[in-house]
Amino acid sequence: MLRTALTCLVALAASTAAAAEIAVPPAGGAQLTIYGDGWALVRERRVLPLQPGLNHFAFPGVSHTILPESVLLRPLGGAAGVRVVGRTFDRSVASLPSLLKQALGNEVWISRTNPASGAIERRRATLLSVQDNILVSSEGRIESVDASAIAFDADAVADTRSEPTLLAAVSAEAPGRQEFELGYLTAGIGWQADYVIVMSGQPNIEIEALATVSNGSGVDFPAAQLAFVAGEVHRVTHVPPPRPMERTAMASQAFATMKADLPAEAMAASHLYRLDHAVDLGADQTKQVSLFGRRSAAAERRYVVEPQPIPYHARQGEKLQGNASLQMVLQNDSAKGLGLPLPAGIARVYRRDGRGDLQFQGEDRLSHTAVGGEAVLTLGRAVDLPFERVQTSFRRVSEDVSESAYEITVRNAKDEPVRVAVKEALAGDWEILDENMPHSREDARTPLWSVEVAPNAEAVLRYRVRVRG
């Protein structure tokens, strides 16, 4: 009885090992939900030709940087008697080291050039070792050969794969074609928002938003349905597996357009933007699609003298000089021409010169901006708005209390009046004792003065501050 059972087990194991593996290639039309941290959720459907018993399937065309433990494979339509028994992600691919390892102990072909005739001669040899040197045994002698001289029988390496492949064992009670849902998380696919802003005359601008998608997964996604998640989704840190053949640069770039704006769908702590048409996303390809088309909006131009890290408990004799920052402020509401969630991304600003040609004005990172919020972009320094900060007096009142006085001179070389916001950085408990212009508090550490400067003139802000702590 025991011998019979063991015989059956051995026969079952041999039958399982010899079971034919059926490849189920992708049919296209995968759904990709892409996150901003370089990860994506891939969902697709594949039809499996099931036979009664245990079936072995190979799923080529899955991402090479898949997170194997995230794989979801299940039958659709409540199929009875169908069960996924196991899954394996096989990263091994055809390469010279893998072929040499597989052929170890077997016969291979060795080629060499006959020094007398110059003809290439081929002979059979047994592969003995692939450690430090490649050793073969042929015609009663052992010799070392170069890897380029070795050729393999095709049937001896028939099981070698051309790409990383997902494998699955599926049991079925009855034959039939069954549709399965395949889903997994993968590294190597990411997106970011890119904004193009054209200054068309104060205070109006033209703004459009693009989604830049990069596919470094190693596989193509033809006719893919794309969705973009704006916001931060908490994940446990994973180290993505290395690509089988890593490329140092994107192989190509492609650009696509949309006819309509993408509606933003609220999704817990993030927003989801769905593309309304299919996109061919090739391996190692960067593609741009429109989040929303060009629209007119109002923007405020602002000049700011940024706060400087000044030690208010010490005398500082040197002068600090610089130029005011040029900022663009966008109010994200419908009355100003926007009023939709703005995902984080890079905003690039252009302006037409006197000839009507576009000139680059600067770029800045735009943070996630909800409806009703404010986006501030710093575009550079205004060369015609220099400033100078000078400490005019210093007095230590006690061990932890000091008083300082400052003059900040802002010069305006423009032919029009400008208003400059002057900010200072104060730590501890502070009090403005004297000033020639009224200040407001931007926050607990930042007093702010609004300084009006006439054309081709200068304005001087003077203040005295007491700092404790």
XYZ file of C-alpha atoms in Angstrom:
469
model
C 0.000 0.000 0.000
C 2.778 2.430 0.986
C 4.778 1.503 -2.119
C 1.701 2.067 -4.279
C 1.085 5.502 -2.710
C 4.723 6.517 -3.195
C 4.572 5.337 -6.805
C 1.475 7.476 -7.396
C 3.122 10.514 -5.811
C 6.222 10.112 -7.943
C 4.086 9.707 -11.055
C 2.044 12.804 -10.124
C 5.217 14.821 -9.559
C 6.654 13.693 -12.873
C 3.379 14.480 -14.617
C 3.290 17.947 -13.032
C 6.896 18.690 -13.981
C 6.263 17.566 -17.533
C 2.984 19.429 -17.848
C 2.943 21.725 -20.848
C 3.193 25.404 -20.033
C 0.683 27.525 -21.930
C 1.649 31.114 -22.728
C -1.162 33.657 -22.396
C 0.075 36.904 -24.013
C -1.492 40.277 -23.201
C -4.327 41.444 -25.403
C -3.724 45.166 -24.840
C -6.045 47.608 -23.179
C -4.464 47.415 -19.724
C -5.638 49.909 -17.120
C -2.810 51.812 -15.414
C -3.343 53.898 -12.299
C -0.109 55.869 -11.974
C 1.159 57.444 -8.777
C 3.619 60.295 -8.439
C 6.268 58.273 -6.563
C 7.250 56.054 -9.493
C 4.756 53.251 -8.842
C 1.676 52.160 -10.750
C -1.205 49.717 -10.418
C -1.611 47.612 -13.577
C -4.904 45.818 -14.251
C -5.688 43.722 -17.303
C -7.744 40.734 -18.413
C -6.484 37.522 -19.962
C -8.441 34.469 -21.147
C -7.091 31.106 -19.936
C -7.845 27.869 -21.848
C -8.505 25.527 -18.916
C -8.394 21.746 -18.912
C -9.577 19.489 -16.063
C -6.867 19.146 -13.435
C -3.814 21.304 -12.885
C -2.961 23.857 -15.604
C 0.331 25.728 -15.929
C 0.239 29.178 -17.491
C 2.896 31.750 -18.374
C 1.978 35.440 -18.522
C 4.558 37.236 -20.669
C 4.353 40.982 -21.033
C 4.170 41.849 -17.331
C 6.366 44.616 -15.939
C 9.989 43.639 -15.322
C 9.919 45.672 -12.096
C 6.763 44.056 -10.724
C 6.205 43.721 -6.984
C 5.535 39.944 -7.018
C 3.783 39.813 -3.654
C 1.200 42.332 -4.890
C -0.066 40.124 -7.751
C -3.829 39.631 -7.900
C -5.037 36.820 -10.186
C -8.655 35.703 -9.980
C -11.375 34.346 -12.267
C -14.184 36.679 -13.262
C -17.859 35.842 -13.230
C -17.795 33.647 -10.136
C -16.360 30.602 -11.938
C -17.039 27.432 -9.950
C -14.339 24.826 -9.556
C -11.525 27.169 -10.656
C -8.759 27.959 -8.205
C -5.336 29.598 -8.433
C -2.978 27.160 -6.711
C 0.302 29.083 -6.906
C 2.163 31.940 -8.573
C 5.819 32.479 -9.427
C 7.658 35.417 -10.937
C 10.589 34.069 -12.922
C 13.215 36.768 -13.470
C 15.676 34.470 -15.235
C 16.194 35.388 -18.871
C 18.411 34.113 -21.660
C 22.011 35.235 -21.205
C 25.403 33.700 -21.782
C 25.975 32.909 -18.053
C 22.526 31.296 -17.737
C 23.006 29.228 -20.912
C 26.440 28.060 -19.759
C 25.045 27.081 -16.373
C 22.157 25.176 -17.975
C 24.484 23.333 -20.375
C 26.974 22.311 -17.673
C 27.753 18.583 -18.022
C 26.154 18.372 -21.466
C 27.528 18.540 -24.960
C 27.938 21.837 -26.802
C 29.440 22.889 -30.118
C 32.968 24.332 -30.210
C 34.154 26.391 -33.168
C 37.757 27.118 -34.077
C 39.659 28.423 -37.106
C 42.030 25.967 -38.783
C 45.352 27.853 -38.917
C 46.403 26.025 -42.100
C 43.270 26.428 -44.213
C 41.527 29.334 -42.454
C 38.282 27.352 -42.452
C 36.018 27.307 -39.405
C 35.735 23.830 -37.935
C 33.054 22.695 -35.471
C 33.179 19.754 -33.098
C 31.237 18.384 -30.151
C 32.568 18.816 -26.616
C 31.303 18.309 -23.073
C 31.092 21.424 -20.930
C 32.973 20.693 -17.687
C 33.303 23.988 -15.822
C 32.276 27.641 -16.105
C 33.938 28.954 -12.942
C 37.147 30.911 -13.512
C 37.650 29.508 -17.017
C 35.409 27.625 -19.420
C 36.683 24.056 -19.600
C 35.504 21.471 -22.111
C 36.368 17.848 -22.777
C 36.774 16.797 -26.399
C 38.617 14.033 -28.250
C 40.265 12.734 -25.104
C 41.633 16.036 -23.833
C 40.517 18.923 -21.633
C 41.018 22.457 -22.848
C 40.034 26.023 -22.030
C 37.959 27.864 -24.616
C 36.554 31.344 -25.040
C 32.813 31.849 -24.551
C 32.484 33.235 -28.088
C 33.542 29.820 -29.460
C 30.594 27.975 -27.879
C 27.249 27.251 -29.548
C 24.272 25.541 -27.895
C 21.716 23.075 -29.206
C 18.331 24.823 -29.448
C 16.438 21.968 -27.768
C 18.887 21.955 -24.859
C 17.940 25.503 -23.888
C 14.271 25.418 -24.908
C 13.123 26.381 -21.407
C 15.133 29.608 -21.370
C 12.923 32.704 -21.322
C 13.413 35.857 -23.346
C 11.912 38.108 -20.636
C 10.881 37.943 -16.967
C 7.595 36.048 -16.808
C 4.774 35.570 -14.340
C 3.802 31.899 -13.913
C 0.633 30.496 -12.373
C -0.780 27.071 -11.596
C -4.571 26.936 -11.908
C -6.765 23.957 -11.107
C -10.085 23.422 -12.877
C -12.845 20.845 -12.617
C -14.104 21.280 -16.181
C -12.634 22.442 -19.502
C -13.400 25.854 -20.929
C -12.085 29.322 -21.619
C -12.148 31.455 -18.473
C -11.490 35.204 -18.238
C -9.157 36.210 -15.411
C -8.332 39.574 -13.894
C -4.610 40.165 -13.489
C -3.435 43.051 -11.337
C -0.150 44.053 -9.728
C 1.889 46.963 -8.438
C 5.048 47.878 -10.281
C 7.931 50.281 -9.958
C 9.331 52.092 -12.969
C 6.138 53.841 -14.102
C 5.509 57.365 -12.841
C 4.058 60.715 -13.744
C 4.341 64.359 -12.889
C 2.345 67.453 -13.716
C 3.944 70.091 -15.928
C 2.396 73.534 -16.344
C 2.925 75.947 -19.219
C 2.099 79.561 -18.339
C 2.228 82.445 -20.804
C 2.060 85.966 -19.391
C -0.332 87.718 -21.743
C -0.516 91.040 -19.945
C -0.894 91.962 -16.290
C -2.813 90.469 -14.590
C -3.891 87.880 -17.188
C -2.100 84.656 -18.007
C -2.764 81.595 -20.137
C -2.212 78.300 -18.345
C -2.398 74.671 -19.374
C -1.439 71.487 -17.510
C 0.193 68.365 -18.927
C 0.810 64.952 -17.380
C 4.271 63.634 -18.220
C 4.302 59.825 -18.026
C 7.498 57.758 -17.996
C 7.481 54.004 -18.593
C 10.618 52.282 -17.343
C 8.923 48.927 -16.722
C 10.576 47.185 -19.678
C 7.301 46.297 -21.456
C 4.843 47.978 -23.802
C 1.278 48.823 -22.839
C -0.658 49.188 -26.121
C -4.047 50.930 -26.019
C -3.698 51.525 -22.280
C -6.290 53.339 -20.196
C -4.424 55.806 -17.970
C -5.420 57.388 -14.666
C -3.232 59.682 -12.544
C -3.317 60.010 -8.772
C -2.415 63.425 -7.352
C -1.558 63.285 -3.668
C 0.424 61.081 -1.337
C -0.573 57.451 -0.779
C 1.146 55.796 2.181
C 3.259 52.807 1.258
C 5.819 50.641 2.999
C 9.239 51.177 1.463
C 10.132 48.583 -1.148
C 13.391 48.232 -3.022
C 12.453 47.543 -6.650
C 14.271 44.638 -8.331
C 16.928 45.511 -10.893
C 15.896 45.631 -14.516
C 17.199 42.629 -16.524
C 18.711 45.045 -19.053
C 18.880 48.559 -17.636
C 19.019 51.413 -20.127
C 20.726 54.639 -19.209
C 18.332 56.927 -21.056
C 14.780 56.969 -22.324
C 14.720 55.456 -25.798
C 12.108 57.779 -27.187
C 9.614 60.459 -26.380
C 6.071 60.843 -27.618
C 3.425 63.455 -27.108
C -0.346 63.152 -27.114
C -3.111 65.696 -26.748
C -6.669 65.710 -25.463
C -9.723 67.576 -26.646
C -11.271 68.041 -23.198
C -10.162 68.728 -19.649
C -9.755 65.763 -17.322
C -12.274 65.789 -14.475
C -10.682 65.371 -11.056
C -12.351 62.656 -8.985
C -11.948 62.989 -5.204
C -10.494 59.794 -3.756
C -9.958 59.851 0.036
C -6.832 61.998 0.538
C -5.991 62.340 -3.168
C -7.475 63.148 -6.565
C -7.811 60.828 -9.548
C -7.590 62.080 -13.126
C -8.830 59.648 -15.800
C -7.824 59.915 -19.439
C -10.829 59.599 -21.732
C -9.002 57.822 -24.564
C -6.533 54.971 -24.965
C -2.798 55.651 -25.187
C 0.023 53.474 -26.534
C 2.670 53.623 -23.800
C 5.854 52.011 -25.063
C 8.712 50.632 -22.997
C 11.346 53.256 -22.132
C 9.078 55.965 -23.483
C 8.062 59.334 -22.098
C 4.659 60.611 -23.165
C 2.712 63.789 -22.421
C -1.063 64.084 -22.246
C -3.190 67.062 -21.283
C -4.698 67.402 -17.817
C -6.558 70.535 -18.824
C -6.343 72.668 -21.933
C -5.280 76.272 -22.214
C -7.429 78.639 -20.203
C -7.233 82.291 -19.239
C -6.712 83.138 -15.575
C -5.766 86.107 -13.424
C -2.434 86.199 -11.637
C -0.777 88.679 -9.312
C 2.797 89.806 -9.822
C 4.608 90.280 -6.532
C 8.088 91.555 -5.609
C 9.562 90.295 -2.348
C 12.697 91.043 -0.353
C 13.150 87.660 1.267
C 14.037 87.349 4.976
C 17.722 86.923 5.762
C 19.206 84.820 8.585
C 20.432 87.700 10.761
C 21.907 87.139 14.262
C 19.848 89.677 16.212
C 21.926 89.070 19.366
C 25.147 90.372 17.788
C 26.470 93.445 16.027
C 26.619 93.016 12.284
C 28.623 95.674 10.500
C 28.633 94.434 6.888
C 25.958 95.336 4.382
C 23.717 92.678 2.862
C 22.805 93.299 -0.753
C 20.626 91.541 -3.287
C 17.653 91.858 -5.582
C 13.978 91.447 -4.899
C 12.397 88.146 -5.957
C 9.770 88.143 -8.681
C 6.789 85.971 -7.759
C 3.595 84.988 -9.505
C 0.574 84.333 -7.284
C -2.369 82.262 -8.528
C -5.674 82.185 -6.657
C -7.222 78.794 -7.353
C -10.883 79.753 -7.669
C -13.316 79.904 -10.578
C -13.667 83.680 -10.322
C -9.962 83.931 -11.243
C -10.273 81.408 -14.083
C -9.162 78.240 -12.284
C -11.178 76.496 -9.543
C -9.952 72.917 -9.939
C -7.455 70.783 -7.991
C -3.902 71.500 -9.133
C -1.512 68.552 -8.684
C 2.075 69.249 -7.709
C 4.468 69.774 -10.593
C 6.839 72.127 -12.373
C 5.399 75.376 -13.741
C 7.346 77.042 -16.552
C 6.520 80.655 -17.298
C 6.988 82.454 -20.626
C 6.410 86.045 -21.678
C 6.169 87.728 -25.058
C 8.812 90.325 -25.810
C 8.386 93.523 -27.813
C 8.423 91.552 -31.076
C 5.778 89.139 -29.835
C 8.233 86.248 -29.420
C 7.990 83.990 -26.387
C 10.847 84.249 -23.907
C 11.426 82.009 -20.887
C 10.891 83.873 -17.596
C 11.583 81.138 -15.036
C 10.184 78.028 -13.412
C 9.239 76.841 -9.958
C 7.667 73.846 -8.280
C 3.945 74.212 -7.760
C 2.707 72.415 -4.637
C -0.578 70.509 -4.453
C -3.145 73.316 -4.456
C -6.748 72.626 -3.547
C -9.673 74.680 -4.800
C -9.660 77.944 -2.885
C -5.917 77.739 -2.206
C -3.053 79.920 -3.339
C -0.063 78.923 -5.449
C 3.099 81.038 -5.286
C 5.784 80.674 -7.965
C 9.196 82.304 -7.620
C 10.487 83.113 -11.100
C 13.824 84.760 -10.359
C 15.443 88.010 -9.225
C 14.401 91.445 -10.473
C 17.621 93.092 -11.681
C 16.014 96.535 -11.627
C 14.942 96.216 -7.971
C 18.149 95.992 -5.921
C 18.068 96.322 -2.129
C 20.576 96.907 0.654
C 20.189 95.968 4.328
C 22.355 97.723 6.943
C 22.429 97.356 10.727
C 22.599 100.913 12.064
C 22.795 100.234 15.805
C 23.024 97.469 18.366
C 22.565 97.410 22.143
C 22.594 94.512 24.570
C 19.990 95.208 27.223
C 20.647 92.082 29.305
C 22.087 88.640 28.921
C 19.185 87.436 26.782
C 17.719 90.718 25.516
C 19.136 92.874 22.715
C 18.004 95.755 20.544
C 18.939 96.266 16.901
C 18.091 98.903 14.302
C 18.096 98.357 10.549
C 17.710 100.294 7.347
C 16.557 98.521 4.201
C 16.866 100.553 1.007
C 14.968 99.407 -2.086
C 15.801 101.028 -5.420
C 13.442 100.997 -8.394
C 15.012 101.363 -11.837
C 11.696 100.792 -13.601
C 9.625 103.490 -15.293
C 6.609 102.542 -13.207
C 5.916 102.492 -9.458
C 6.219 99.121 -7.710
C 5.166 97.742 -4.344
C 7.730 95.517 -2.636
C 6.998 93.198 0.276
C 9.915 93.308 2.723
C 10.153 90.356 5.104
C 12.417 89.783 8.088
C 13.156 86.600 10.039
C 12.960 87.003 13.831
C 13.384 84.259 16.419
C 12.330 84.169 20.059
C 10.106 86.801 21.648
C 10.366 89.965 19.543
C 8.815 93.426 19.525
C 9.098 96.231 16.993
C 9.934 99.326 19.061
C 10.031 101.893 16.280
C 9.404 101.964 12.521
C 8.778 104.486 9.756
C 6.231 102.207 8.014
C 3.591 99.994 9.628
C 4.213 96.240 9.621
C 1.983 93.182 9.732
C 2.744 89.659 10.867
C 2.893 86.995 8.168
C 3.476 84.437 10.917
C 4.973 84.258 14.406
C 8.522 84.763 13.109
C 8.012 87.052 10.101
C 7.148 90.754 10.193
C 6.189 92.151 6.783
C 6.266 95.684 5.407
C 4.657 96.830 2.163
C 7.018 99.406 0.633
C 5.891 101.649 -2.233
C 8.789 102.733 -4.494
C 8.344 105.475 -7.095
C 9.766 105.136 -10.643
C 13.544 105.604 -10.826
C 13.675 106.313 -7.107
C 14.362 104.591 -3.812
C 12.516 104.002 -0.537
C 14.071 103.377 2.873
C 12.488 101.197 5.568
C 13.758 101.837 9.114
C 12.871 99.804 12.170
C 14.147 99.011 15.654
C 13.457 95.611 17.232
C 13.897 94.126 20.692
C 14.549 90.384 20.815
C 14.362 88.211 23.939
C 15.488 84.612 24.178
